[in-house]
mmCIF file of C-alpha atoms in Angstrom:
data_model
loop_
_atom_site.group_PDB
_atom_site.id
_atom_site.type_symbol
_atom_site.label_atom_id
_atom_site.label_comp_id
_atom_site.label_asym_id
_atom_site.label_seq_id
_atom_site.Cartn_x
_atom_site.Cartn_y
_atom_site.Cartn_z
ATOM 1 C CA MET A 1 -0.249 0.133 -0.193
ATOM 2 C CA VAL A 2 2.515 2.300 0.912
ATOM 3 C CA GLY A 3 5.911 2.965 -0.887
ATOM 4 C CA GLN A 4 5.300 4.113 -4.657
ATOM 5 C CA ASN A 5 6.690 5.658 -7.113
ATOM 6 C CA GLY A 6 4.108 8.695 -7.924
ATOM 7 C CA THR A 7 2.783 7.436 -11.102
ATOM 8 C CA THR A 8 1.406 3.991 -10.091
ATOM 9 C CA PRO A 9 -1.278 3.344 -7.502
ATOM 10 C CA CYS A 10 -1.557 1.026 -4.333
ATOM 11 C CA ALA A 11 -2.043 -1.993 -6.237
ATOM 12 C CA ASP A 12 -4.381 -3.135 -3.152
ATOM 13 C CA LEU A 13 -5.934 0.496 -3.073
ATOM 14 C CA GLU A 14 -6.679 0.672 -7.095
ATOM 15 C CA ALA A 15 -10.246 -0.724 -7.425
ATOM 16 C CA ASP A 16 -11.856 1.052 -4.490
ATOM 17 C CA LEU A 17 -10.040 3.937 -6.460
ATOM 18 C CA VAL A 18 -12.241 3.203 -9.600
ATOM 19 C CA LEU A 19 -15.530 3.001 -6.690
ATOM 20 C CA LEU A 20 -14.446 6.350 -5.515
ATOM 21 C CA HIS A 21 -13.368 7.940 -9.235
ATOM 22 C CA TYR A 22 -17.736 6.617 -9.149
ATOM 23 C CA GLY A 23 -18.528 7.189 -5.733
ATOM 24 C CA ASP A 24 -19.678 4.695 -5.392
ATOM 25 C CA LEU A 25 -18.435 4.037 -1.704
ATOM 26 C CA ASP A 26 -19.820 3.775 1.758
ATOM 27 C CA ASP A 27 -19.331 7.819 3.413
ATOM 28 C CA ASN A 28 -16.275 5.544 5.674
ATOM 29 C CA ALA A 29 -14.205 3.881 2.978
ATOM 30 C CA ARG A 30 -14.743 7.295 1.011
ATOM 31 C CA ALA A 31 -13.577 9.464 4.272
ATOM 32 C CA ARG A 32 -10.444 7.281 4.657
ATOM 33 C CA LEU A 33 -9.884 6.468 1.195
ATOM 34 C CA GLN A 34 -9.482 10.557 0.245
ATOM 35 C CA SER A 35 -7.180 11.072 3.186
ATOM 36 C CA HIS A 36 -4.922 8.786 1.973
ATOM 37 C CA SER A 37 -5.156 9.585 -2.254
ATOM 38 C CA ALA A 38 -4.361 13.639 0.027
ATOM 39 C CA ASN A 39 -0.570 11.893 1.037
ATOM 40 C CA CYS A 40 -0.127 9.570 -2.099
ATOM 41 C CA ALA A 41 0.767 10.881 -5.264
ATOM 42 C CA GLY A 42 0.767 7.400 -7.085
ATOM 43 C CA CYS A 43 -3.128 6.764 -5.979
ATOM 44 C CA SER A 44 -3.120 10.656 -6.550
ATOM 45 C CA ALA A 45 -2.466 10.912 -9.917
ATOM 46 C CA TYR A 46 -4.293 7.419 -11.045
ATOM 47 C CA LEU A 47 -7.808 9.229 -9.388
ATOM 48 C CA THR A 48 -6.929 12.095 -12.065
ATOM 49 C CA GLU A 49 -6.443 9.720 -14.980
ATOM 50 C CA LEU A 50 -9.405 8.594 -14.392
ATOM 51 C CA ALA A 51 -10.879 11.966 -13.838
ATOM 52 C CA ALA A 52 -9.543 12.239 -17.731
ATOM 53 C CA LEU A 53 -9.640 9.170 -19.145
ATOM 54 C CA LEU A 54 -13.353 7.967 -18.478
ATOM 55 C CA PRO A 55 -15.502 10.827 -19.622
ATOM 56 C CA LEU A 56 -14.465 10.214 -22.837
ATOM 57 C CA THR A 57 -15.691 6.567 -23.190
ATOM 58 C CA VAL A 58 -19.519 7.730 -22.274
ATOM 59 C CA THR A 59 -21.226 8.314 -25.587
ATOM 60 C CA THR A 60 -24.271 9.476 -25.048
ATOM 61 C CA ASP A 61 -27.134 9.798 -27.628
ATOM 62 C CA ALA A 62 -30.086 11.501 -27.841
ATOM 63 C CA PRO A 63 -32.768 11.152 -30.078
ATOM 64 C CA PRO A 64 -35.399 13.415 -31.120
ATOM 65 C CA GLN A 65 -39.149 12.950 -29.453
ATOM 66 C CA GLU A 66 -40.063 11.486 -32.769
ATOM 67 C CA PHE A 67 -37.644 9.052 -32.541
ATOM 68 C CA TRP A 68 -39.334 7.897 -28.982
ATOM 69 C CA MET A 69 -43.026 8.680 -30.686
ATOM 70 C CA ASP A 70 -42.421 5.837 -33.339
ATOM 71 C CA TYR A 71 -40.204 3.321 -30.745
ATOM 72 C CA ASN A 72 -44.004 2.732 -28.768
ATOM 73 C CA ARG A 73 -45.467 2.429 -31.915
ATOM 74 C CA GLU A 74 -43.018 0.059 -33.803
ATOM 75 C CA LEU A 75 -42.905 -1.515 -30.632
ATOM 76 C CA ARG A 76 -47.081 -2.033 -29.973
ATOM 77 C CA HIS A 77 -46.292 -3.562 -33.785
ATOM 78 C CA LYS A 78 -44.393 -5.768 -32.844
ATOM 79 C CA ILE A 79 -46.341 -7.144 -29.180
ATOM 80 C CA ASP A 80 -49.002 -7.215 -31.936
ATOM 81 C CA ALA A 81 -47.520 -9.100 -34.210
ATOM 82 C CA ALA A 82 -45.782 -11.515 -31.830
ATOM 83 C CA LEU A 83 -49.533 -12.469 -30.096
ATOM 84 C CA GLU A 84 -51.102 -13.075 -33.364
ATOM 85 C CA SER A 85 -48.478 -15.522 -34.694
ATOM 86 C CA LYS A 86 -48.672 -17.573 -30.941
ATOM 87 C CA SER A 87 -52.507 -17.372 -31.683
ATOM 88 C CA GLY A 88 -51.556 -18.559 -35.398
ATOM 89 C CA TRP A 89 -49.874 -21.531 -33.374
ATOM 90 C CA ARG A 90 -52.534 -21.636 -30.758
ATOM 91 C CA SER A 91 -55.076 -22.983 -33.686
ATOM 92 C CA LEU A 92 -53.458 -25.151 -35.422
ATOM 93 C CA THR A 93 -52.041 -26.790 -32.331
ATOM 94 C CA ALA A 94 -55.262 -26.926 -30.940
ATOM 95 C CA ILE A 95 -55.946 -29.637 -32.912
ATOM 96 C CA PHE A 96 -53.105 -31.910 -31.152
ATOM 97 C CA THR A 97 -55.386 -31.698 -28.379
ATOM 98 C CA PRO A 98 -55.827 -34.693 -26.316
ATOM 99 C CA ARG A 99 -59.395 -35.482 -26.291
ATOM 100 C CA TYR A 100 -58.965 -35.523 -30.319
ATOM 101 C CA VAL A 101 -56.559 -37.520 -30.075
ATOM 102 C CA PRO A 102 -59.026 -40.944 -29.758
ATOM 103 C CA VAL A 103 -60.269 -39.830 -33.188
ATOM 104 C CA PHE A 104 -56.998 -39.898 -34.671
ATOM 105 C CA ALA A 105 -56.010 -42.067 -33.423
ATOM 106 C CA THR A 106 -59.300 -44.631 -34.906
ATOM 107 C CA ALA A 107 -58.940 -42.849 -37.939
ATOM 108 C CA ALA A 108 -55.369 -44.159 -38.590
ATOM 109 C CA VAL A 109 -55.880 -47.216 -37.599
ATOM 110 C CA VAL A 110 -59.137 -47.461 -39.731
ATOM 111 C CA VAL A 111 -56.896 -45.968 -42.864
ATOM 112 C CA LEU A 112 -54.247 -48.330 -41.775
ATOM 113 C CA ALA A 113 -56.662 -51.865 -42.216
ATOM 114 C CA LEU A 114 -58.411 -50.617 -45.673
ATOM 115 C CA THR A 115 -54.923 -50.759 -47.112
ATOM 116 C CA ILE A 116 -54.157 -53.811 -46.033
ATOM 117 C CA THR A 117 -57.528 -55.152 -47.023
ATOM 118 C CA PHE A 118 -57.613 -53.108 -50.386
ATOM 119 C CA GLY A 119 -54.119 -52.453 -50.826
ATOM 120 C CA ASN A 120 -53.024 -55.854 -52.317
ATOM 121 C CA ARG A 121 -56.212 -56.744 -54.562
ATOM 122 C CA LEU A 122 -55.792 -53.290 -56.273
ATOM 123 C CA TRP A 123 -51.933 -53.958 -55.926
ATOM 124 C CA SER A 124 -50.902 -57.747 -56.594
ATOM 125 C CA GLY A 125 -52.422 -57.256 -60.570
ATOM 126 C CA LYS A 126 -50.585 -53.958 -61.310
ATOM 127 C CA GLN A 127 -47.485 -55.074 -59.720
ATOM 128 C CA GLY A 128 -44.016 -56.720 -61.921
ATOM 129 C CA ALA A 129 -41.783 -58.892 -61.435
ATOM 130 C CA SER A 130 -38.599 -57.739 -59.311
ATOM 131 C CA ASP A 131 -35.562 -58.214 -61.005
ATOM 132 C CA ASP A 132 -34.646 -60.778 -59.428
ATOM 133 C CA GLU A 133 -37.467 -62.370 -60.698
ATOM 134 C CA LEU A 134 -36.327 -61.173 -63.804
ATOM 135 C CA SER A 135 -33.032 -61.820 -64.078
ATOM 136 C CA GLN A 136 -33.566 -65.919 -62.924
ATOM 137 C CA ALA A 137 -36.895 -65.871 -65.699
ATOM 138 C CA LEU A 138 -35.326 -64.307 -69.114
ATOM 139 C CA PRO A 139 -32.623 -67.595 -68.779
ATOM 140 C CA VAL A 140 -35.345 -70.126 -68.766
ATOM 141 C CA ALA A 141 -37.718 -68.031 -71.192
ATOM 142 C CA GLU A 142 -34.095 -67.861 -73.101
ATOM 143 C CA ASN A 143 -34.339 -71.626 -72.447
ATOM 144 C CA LEU A 144 -37.411 -72.664 -73.852
ATOM 145 C CA GLU A 145 -36.671 -70.056 -77.500
ATOM 146 C CA PHE A 146 -35.010 -72.651 -77.746
ATOM 147 C CA PHE A 147 -36.247 -75.907 -76.998
ATOM 148 C CA ARG A 148 -39.128 -74.604 -79.218
ATOM 149 C CA ALA A 149 -36.295 -73.595 -82.114
ATOM 150 C CA MET A 150 -35.121 -77.312 -81.785
ATOM 151 C CA ASP A 151 -38.304 -78.993 -81.267
ATOM 152 C CA VAL A 152 -39.175 -76.907 -84.961
ATOM 153 C CA LEU A 153 -35.890 -78.193 -86.328
ATOM 154 C CA GLU A 154 -36.518 -82.160 -84.943
ATOM 155 C CA ASN A 155 -40.001 -81.435 -86.827
ATOM 156 C CA LEU A 156 -38.388 -80.594 -89.843
ATOM 157 C CA ASP A 157 -36.152 -83.877 -89.895
ATOM 158 C CA LEU A 158 -39.584 -85.486 -88.810
ATOM 159 C CA LEU A 159 -40.747 -84.411 -91.683
ATOM 160 C CA LYS A 160 -37.395 -84.506 -94.667
ATOM 161 C CA VAL A 161 -37.288 -88.772 -92.528
ATOM 162 C CA MET A 162 -41.002 -89.591 -93.518
ATOM 163 C CA GLY A 163 -40.733 -87.168 -97.279
ATOM 164 C CA ASP A 164 -38.036 -89.976 -98.410
ATOM 165 C CA GLY A 165 -40.137 -92.413 -97.005
ATOM 166 C CA ILE A 166 -42.741 -91.626 -99.248
ATOM 167 C CA LYS A 167 -39.994 -91.026 -102.078
ATOM 168 C CA ASP A 168 -38.140 -94.634 -101.058
ATOM 169 C CA ALA A 169 -42.110 -96.432 -101.235
ATOM 170 C CA ALA A 170 -42.913 -94.384 -104.676
ATOM 171 C CA MET B 1 -35.964 -12.830 -33.232
ATOM 172 C CA ALA B 2 -37.300 -13.322 -29.107
ATOM 173 C CA CYS B 3 -37.800 -16.782 -28.471
ATOM 174 C CA LEU B 4 -41.602 -16.539 -26.497
ATOM 175 C CA ALA B 5 -43.702 -17.992 -24.480
ATOM 176 C CA PRO B 6 -46.566 -19.666 -24.722
ATOM 177 C CA ALA B 7 -49.389 -18.944 -26.461
ATOM 178 C CA GLU B 8 -51.506 -18.678 -23.066
ATOM 179 C CA GLU B 9 -48.860 -16.744 -21.537
ATOM 180 C CA LEU B 10 -49.366 -14.123 -24.090
ATOM 181 C CA GLU B 11 -53.166 -14.428 -25.021
ATOM 182 C CA ILE B 12 -54.081 -13.066 -21.559
ATOM 183 C CA PHE B 13 -53.136 -9.693 -23.858
ATOM 184 C CA ARG B 14 -56.041 -9.587 -26.214
ATOM 185 C CA ARG B 15 -58.508 -8.582 -23.976
ATOM 186 C CA PRO B 16 -59.562 -5.187 -25.046
ATOM 187 C CA LEU B 17 -58.962 -2.981 -21.791
ATOM 188 C CA HIS B 18 -61.075 -0.578 -22.829
ATOM 189 C CA SER B 19 -64.227 -1.906 -24.873
ATOM 190 C CA ASP B 20 -67.053 0.184 -24.041
ATOM 191 C CA ALA B 21 -67.738 3.856 -24.140
ATOM 192 C CA SER B 22 -69.029 4.034 -20.667
ATOM 193 C CA THR B 23 -65.048 2.451 -19.748
ATOM 194 C CA ARG B 24 -63.108 5.331 -22.151
ATOM 195 C CA VAL B 25 -64.959 8.057 -20.410
ATOM 196 C CA SER B 26 -62.269 6.663 -17.115
ATOM 197 C CA ALA B 27 -59.533 5.694 -19.447
ATOM 198 C CA LYS B 28 -58.017 8.966 -18.231
ATOM 199 C CA GLY B 29 -58.584 7.678 -14.766
ATOM 200 C CA ARG B 30 -57.337 5.181 -14.984
ATOM 201 C CA ALA B 31 -54.060 6.673 -17.230
ATOM 202 C CA SER B 32 -53.661 8.429 -14.467
ATOM 203 C CA GLN B 33 -53.913 5.578 -11.952
ATOM 204 C CA LEU B 34 -51.620 3.675 -13.940
ATOM 205 C CA ALA B 35 -48.618 5.951 -13.499
ATOM 206 C CA HIS B 36 -48.677 6.704 -9.909
ATOM 207 C CA SER B 37 -48.874 2.741 -9.349
ATOM 208 C CA GLY B 38 -45.693 1.132 -8.647
ATOM 209 C CA ASP B 39 -43.540 -1.363 -10.831
ATOM 210 C CA GLU B 40 -44.868 -4.304 -8.383
ATOM 211 C CA GLU B 41 -48.508 -3.071 -9.080
ATOM 212 C CA LEU B 42 -47.935 -2.713 -13.146
ATOM 213 C CA VAL B 43 -46.536 -6.152 -13.160
ATOM 214 C CA ALA B 44 -48.983 -7.828 -11.312
ATOM 215 C CA LEU B 45 -51.983 -6.050 -13.386
ATOM 216 C CA ALA B 46 -49.793 -6.992 -16.681
ATOM 217 C CA GLN B 47 -49.712 -10.325 -15.495
ATOM 218 C CA GLN B 48 -53.575 -11.185 -15.232
ATOM 219 C CA GLY B 49 -53.824 -9.248 -19.108
ATOM 220 C CA ASP B 50 -54.344 -5.683 -18.561
ATOM 221 C CA ARG B 51 -52.325 -4.907 -21.662
ATOM 222 C CA ARG B 52 -52.361 -0.697 -20.314
ATOM 223 C CA ALA B 53 -50.021 -1.476 -17.521
ATOM 224 C CA PHE B 54 -47.941 -3.284 -19.949
ATOM 225 C CA GLU B 55 -46.809 -0.266 -21.509
ATOM 226 C CA GLU B 56 -46.150 1.616 -18.653
ATOM 227 C CA LEU B 57 -43.461 -0.346 -17.822
ATOM 228 C CA ILE B 58 -42.662 -0.043 -21.634
ATOM 229 C CA GLU B 59 -43.198 4.230 -21.422
ATOM 230 C CA ARG B 60 -40.886 4.065 -17.601
ATOM 231 C CA HIS B 61 -38.512 1.617 -18.528
ATOM 232 C CA GLU B 62 -37.641 2.731 -22.653
ATOM 233 C CA GLN B 63 -35.708 5.420 -22.237
ATOM 234 C CA LYS B 64 -32.997 3.445 -19.799
ATOM 235 C CA ALA B 65 -33.334 0.200 -21.900
ATOM 236 C CA TYR B 66 -32.929 1.952 -24.896
ATOM 237 C CA HIS B 67 -29.884 3.517 -23.427
ATOM 238 C CA ILE B 68 -28.475 0.131 -22.221
ATOM 239 C CA ALA B 69 -28.969 -1.203 -25.496
ATOM 240 C CA PHE B 70 -26.902 1.913 -26.964
ATOM 241 C CA GLY B 71 -24.203 1.405 -25.212
ATOM 242 C CA PHE B 72 -23.218 -1.663 -25.593
ATOM 243 C CA ALA B 73 -24.490 -1.454 -29.666
ATOM 244 C CA ARG B 74 -23.451 2.468 -30.621
ATOM 245 C CA ASP B 75 -26.309 2.297 -33.204
ATOM 246 C CA ARG B 76 -28.729 3.730 -32.493
ATOM 247 C CA GLU B 77 -31.378 1.739 -34.485
ATOM 248 C CA GLU B 78 -30.114 -1.346 -33.285
ATOM 249 C CA ALA B 79 -30.099 0.475 -29.900
ATOM 250 C CA LYS B 80 -33.271 0.478 -30.435
ATOM 251 C CA ASP B 81 -34.077 -3.460 -31.712
ATOM 252 C CA LEU B 82 -32.351 -4.923 -29.184
ATOM 253 C CA SER B 83 -34.805 -2.766 -26.608
ATOM 254 C CA GLN B 84 -37.240 -3.634 -28.764
ATOM 255 C CA GLU B 85 -36.132 -7.230 -28.569
ATOM 256 C CA ALA B 86 -35.182 -7.083 -24.482
ATOM 257 C CA PHE B 87 -39.077 -5.821 -24.410
ATOM 258 C CA LEU B 88 -41.203 -7.876 -26.499
ATOM 259 C CA LYS B 89 -38.853 -10.760 -24.387
ATOM 260 C CA ALA B 90 -40.523 -9.550 -20.900
ATOM 261 C CA PHE B 91 -43.549 -9.420 -22.156
ATOM 262 C CA SER B 92 -43.222 -12.943 -23.222
ATOM 263 C CA TYR B 93 -41.983 -13.728 -19.484
ATOM 264 C CA LEU B 94 -44.217 -12.025 -17.431
ATOM 265 C CA LYS B 95 -45.484 -14.579 -16.075
ATOM 266 C CA LYS B 96 -42.579 -16.415 -14.630
ATOM 267 C CA PHE B 97 -41.747 -13.259 -12.973
ATOM 268 C CA ASP B 98 -42.228 -14.266 -9.040
ATOM 269 C CA GLY B 99 -41.085 -10.655 -7.508
ATOM 270 C CA ARG B 100 -38.136 -11.825 -6.088
ATOM 271 C CA SER B 101 -35.954 -9.636 -7.719
ATOM 272 C CA SER B 102 -37.758 -6.170 -9.175
ATOM 273 C CA PHE B 103 -38.475 -5.438 -12.033
ATOM 274 C CA TYR B 104 -36.335 -2.850 -13.320
ATOM 275 C CA THR B 105 -33.549 -5.335 -11.806
ATOM 276 C CA TRP B 106 -34.993 -8.437 -14.217
ATOM 277 C CA PHE B 107 -36.442 -6.161 -17.378
ATOM 278 C CA TYR B 108 -32.193 -4.393 -17.125
ATOM 279 C CA ARG B 109 -30.942 -8.594 -16.987
ATOM 280 C CA ILE B 110 -33.251 -9.194 -20.040
ATOM 281 C CA VAL B 111 -31.295 -6.487 -21.583
ATOM 282 C CA VAL B 112 -27.886 -7.328 -20.259
ATOM 283 C CA ASN B 113 -28.818 -10.842 -22.236
ATOM 284 C CA VAL B 114 -30.054 -9.402 -25.447
ATOM 285 C CA CYS B 115 -27.302 -6.458 -26.453
ATOM 286 C CA LEU B 116 -24.718 -9.265 -25.261
ATOM 287 C CA ASP B 117 -26.450 -11.787 -27.673
ATOM 288 C CA TYR B 118 -26.585 -9.589 -30.092
ATOM 289 C CA LYS B 119 -22.733 -8.556 -29.636
ATOM 290 C CA ARG B 120 -21.799 -12.896 -29.328
ATOM 291 C CA ARG B 121 -23.762 -12.811 -33.246
ATOM 292 C CA ALA B 122 -22.092 -9.467 -34.542
ATOM 293 C CA LYS B 123 -18.550 -11.174 -33.475
ATOM 294 C CA ARG B 124 -19.711 -14.317 -35.194
ATOM 295 C CA THR B 125 -20.955 -12.347 -38.155
ATOM 296 C CA ALA B 126 -18.917 -9.288 -38.644
ATOM 297 C CA ALA B 127 -15.766 -10.135 -37.038
ATOM 298 C CA GLY B 128 -14.873 -6.730 -34.685
ATOM 299 C CA GLU B 129 -15.903 -4.196 -37.762
ATOM 300 C CA PHE B 130 -16.055 -1.185 -36.854
ATOM 301 C CA ASP B 131 -18.978 0.329 -39.453
ATOM 302 C CA GLU B 132 -18.014 4.467 -40.332
ATOM 303 C CA THR B 133 -21.436 5.044 -40.060
ATOM 304 C CA ILE B 134 -21.791 4.312 -36.405
ATOM 305 C CA GLU B 135 -19.266 6.919 -35.805
ATOM 306 C CA SER B 136 -21.144 9.373 -37.241
ATOM 307 C CA GLN B 137 -23.734 9.245 -34.757
ATOM 308 C CA MET B 138 -21.457 8.336 -32.104
ATOM 309 C CA GLU B 139 -20.521 11.272 -29.705
ATOM 310 C CA PRO B 140 -18.111 11.176 -26.759
ATOM 311 C CA SER B 141 -19.709 12.814 -23.708
ATOM 312 C CA HIS B 142 -19.319 16.216 -23.880
ATOM 313 C CA ASN B 143 -21.334 19.596 -23.610
ATOM 314 C CA PRO B 144 -24.899 18.947 -25.814
ATOM 315 C CA ALA B 145 -25.215 23.445 -25.655
ATOM 316 C CA ARG B 146 -21.897 23.217 -27.470
ATOM 317 C CA PRO B 147 -21.677 23.011 -30.727
ATOM 318 C CA LEU B 148 -18.393 20.638 -32.164
ATOM 319 C CA ALA B 149 -16.095 22.402 -33.837
ATOM 320 C CA PRO B 150 -15.591 20.609 -37.210
ATOM 321 C CA GLU B 151 -11.965 19.366 -36.475
ATOM 322 C CA GLN B 152 -13.257 18.278 -32.922
ATOM 323 C CA HIS B 153 -15.776 16.371 -34.745
ATOM 324 C CA VAL B 154 -13.047 14.322 -36.690
ATOM 325 C CA LEU B 155 -11.196 14.346 -33.058
ATOM 326 C CA ALA B 156 -14.413 12.443 -31.863
ATOM 327 C CA GLY B 157 -15.199 10.180 -33.984
ATOM 328 C CA GLN B 158 -11.769 8.700 -34.040
ATOM 329 C CA LEU B 159 -11.702 8.639 -30.008
ATOM 330 C CA SER B 160 -15.351 7.300 -30.373
ATOM 331 C CA ARG B 161 -13.913 4.018 -32.764
ATOM 332 C CA LYS B 162 -10.484 3.562 -30.171
ATOM 333 C CA VAL B 163 -12.806 3.890 -27.705
ATOM 334 C CA ALA B 164 -15.592 1.133 -29.182
ATOM 335 C CA VAL B 165 -12.568 -1.309 -29.902
ATOM 336 C CA ALA B 166 -11.290 -0.830 -26.855
ATOM 337 C CA LEU B 167 -14.733 -1.701 -25.568
ATOM 338 C CA GLN B 168 -15.113 -4.442 -27.602
ATOM 339 C CA ALA B 169 -11.851 -5.957 -26.756
ATOM 340 C CA LEU B 170 -13.096 -6.585 -23.075
ATOM 341 C CA PRO B 171 -13.889 -9.565 -21.712
ATOM 342 C CA ALA B 172 -18.106 -9.929 -22.077
ATOM 343 C CA LYS B 173 -18.514 -9.653 -18.191
ATOM 344 C CA GLN B 174 -15.806 -6.752 -17.906
ATOM 345 C CA ARG B 175 -17.609 -5.057 -20.892
ATOM 346 C CA THR B 176 -21.463 -5.233 -19.075
ATOM 347 C CA ALA B 177 -20.126 -4.451 -15.155
ATOM 348 C CA PHE B 178 -18.340 -1.190 -17.320
ATOM 349 C CA ILE B 179 -21.359 -0.073 -19.238
ATOM 350 C CA LEU B 180 -23.765 -0.694 -16.525
ATOM 351 C CA LYS B 181 -22.057 1.801 -14.663
ATOM 352 C CA ASN B 182 -19.903 4.286 -16.689
ATOM 353 C CA ASN B 183 -22.415 4.773 -19.223
ATOM 354 C CA GLN B 184 -25.726 4.491 -16.548
ATOM 355 C CA GLY B 185 -24.589 5.441 -13.053
ATOM 356 C CA MET B 186 -25.846 2.331 -12.021
ATOM 357 C CA SER B 187 -24.453 1.370 -8.589
ATOM 358 C CA VAL B 188 -22.220 -2.270 -7.421
ATOM 359 C CA ARG B 189 -25.645 -3.587 -5.735
ATOM 360 C CA GLU B 190 -27.581 -3.160 -8.540
ATOM 361 C CA ILE B 191 -25.216 -3.674 -11.197
ATOM 362 C CA ALA B 192 -24.605 -7.225 -9.252
ATOM 363 C CA GLU B 193 -28.004 -8.007 -8.893
ATOM 364 C CA THR B 194 -28.770 -7.533 -12.650
ATOM 365 C CA MET B 195 -25.458 -9.913 -13.645
ATOM 366 C CA GLU B 196 -26.173 -11.888 -10.435
ATOM 367 C CA THR B 197 -23.154 -11.730 -9.426
ATOM 368 C CA ALA B 198 -21.448 -11.009 -6.040
ATOM 369 C CA GLU B 199 -20.680 -6.953 -5.534
ATOM 370 C CA GLY B 200 -17.158 -7.608 -5.038
ATOM 371 C CA THR B 201 -17.409 -9.908 -8.481
ATOM 372 C CA VAL B 202 -18.440 -6.336 -9.749
ATOM 373 C CA LYS B 203 -15.547 -4.666 -8.139
ATOM 374 C CA VAL B 204 -13.165 -6.767 -9.794
ATOM 375 C CA HIS B 205 -14.656 -6.800 -13.382
ATOM 376 C CA LEU B 206 -14.827 -3.064 -13.065
ATOM 377 C CA HIS B 207 -11.274 -2.881 -11.806
ATOM 378 C CA ARG B 208 -10.547 -5.525 -15.061
ATOM 379 C CA ALA B 209 -12.004 -3.343 -17.257
ATOM 380 C CA VAL B 210 -10.455 -0.024 -16.307
ATOM 381 C CA THR B 211 -7.417 -1.325 -15.834
ATOM 382 C CA ALA B 212 -7.367 -2.354 -19.854
ATOM 383 C CA LEU B 213 -9.389 0.654 -21.199
ATOM 384 C CA ARG B 214 -6.331 2.421 -19.084
ATOM 385 C CA GLN B 215 -3.897 0.796 -21.681
ATOM 386 C CA SER B 216 -5.770 0.233 -24.670
ATOM 387 C CA LEU B 217 -6.163 4.519 -24.754
ATOM 388 C CA ALA B 218 -2.759 5.905 -22.810
ATOM 389 C CA GLU B 219 -2.241 8.270 -25.077
ATOM 390 C CA LEU B 220 -6.009 10.262 -24.810
ATOM 391 C CA ALA B 221 -6.116 10.679 -21.480
#
């Protein structure tokens, strides 16, 4: 606390000196600190510096009267808008109130049951084969074609043999 | 913007206050009655759905709320938006106000929180950029009766910029304590209540803020 060289304040009093500058100390503390500062060059210089510096940091703004009229009008609109939006939300959320839950649940069950019952019938006819089924069926179909072609060839051979037999007979 | 309370908390304010001619006659008397009511009474009325009571609270606190916001934003339009946002939040959460602290402490806490949120958002978007248009609106404390000469105006602008940058660099709690004390002249006790912290902590924040600003603005003193 003591022994400052005149350029720096007493370290343990610095925070209180800030409050002294702002006038935010009780009477006893203020009297004690003022008495100390009167005899301490460091603390005295610190107070002088605060008095010069801190007022520079205060930024004031004094809007005209019209500003406050606009301010109030705008704020009222914002409050109304908040009420309106909440009112909209309320009507939307009102349908999810507990008393409607059984109705929605019943409707959902009915829709599900109808979908399962009629859906299979309607879709089974329209539904095409899946890709796997197609990939399995296609080679078989190709084989069938091959065997059919073979049958035709065999038939041709048969006709030829028969034709030869008739010729021989003639 | 403001996150609002459940609809029923706002719904009470939709009830008309003066719905017919007979009540309109007594509107003046009622306004006078509200003007003489304490904050606590007005809050109680507003909590019961009396919108006029809330408007009276707005009229009482709008200037201080605006000036606190201006201390943070240093811009007229921003300060207007921030203080209005604080009123909207107060309006929405009024039902939850339990009266453990005074209304103004509770409300200024909302104002400070809205301003700190704004600063956090601004930091993310502008990374501490200082707008020249803001500078033109700012005038460091001086006697309004004596207009500044052009060269003084330039100096005032430079000073404002340096102060703004120095304030911006402070941690949020130090900046809050400093603005509430330096700009608003609130007592350490009021600041402590507003910031929901101990008076000793406020003293520390204030001291650190002043020390940091002293270093930043050393050449101006």
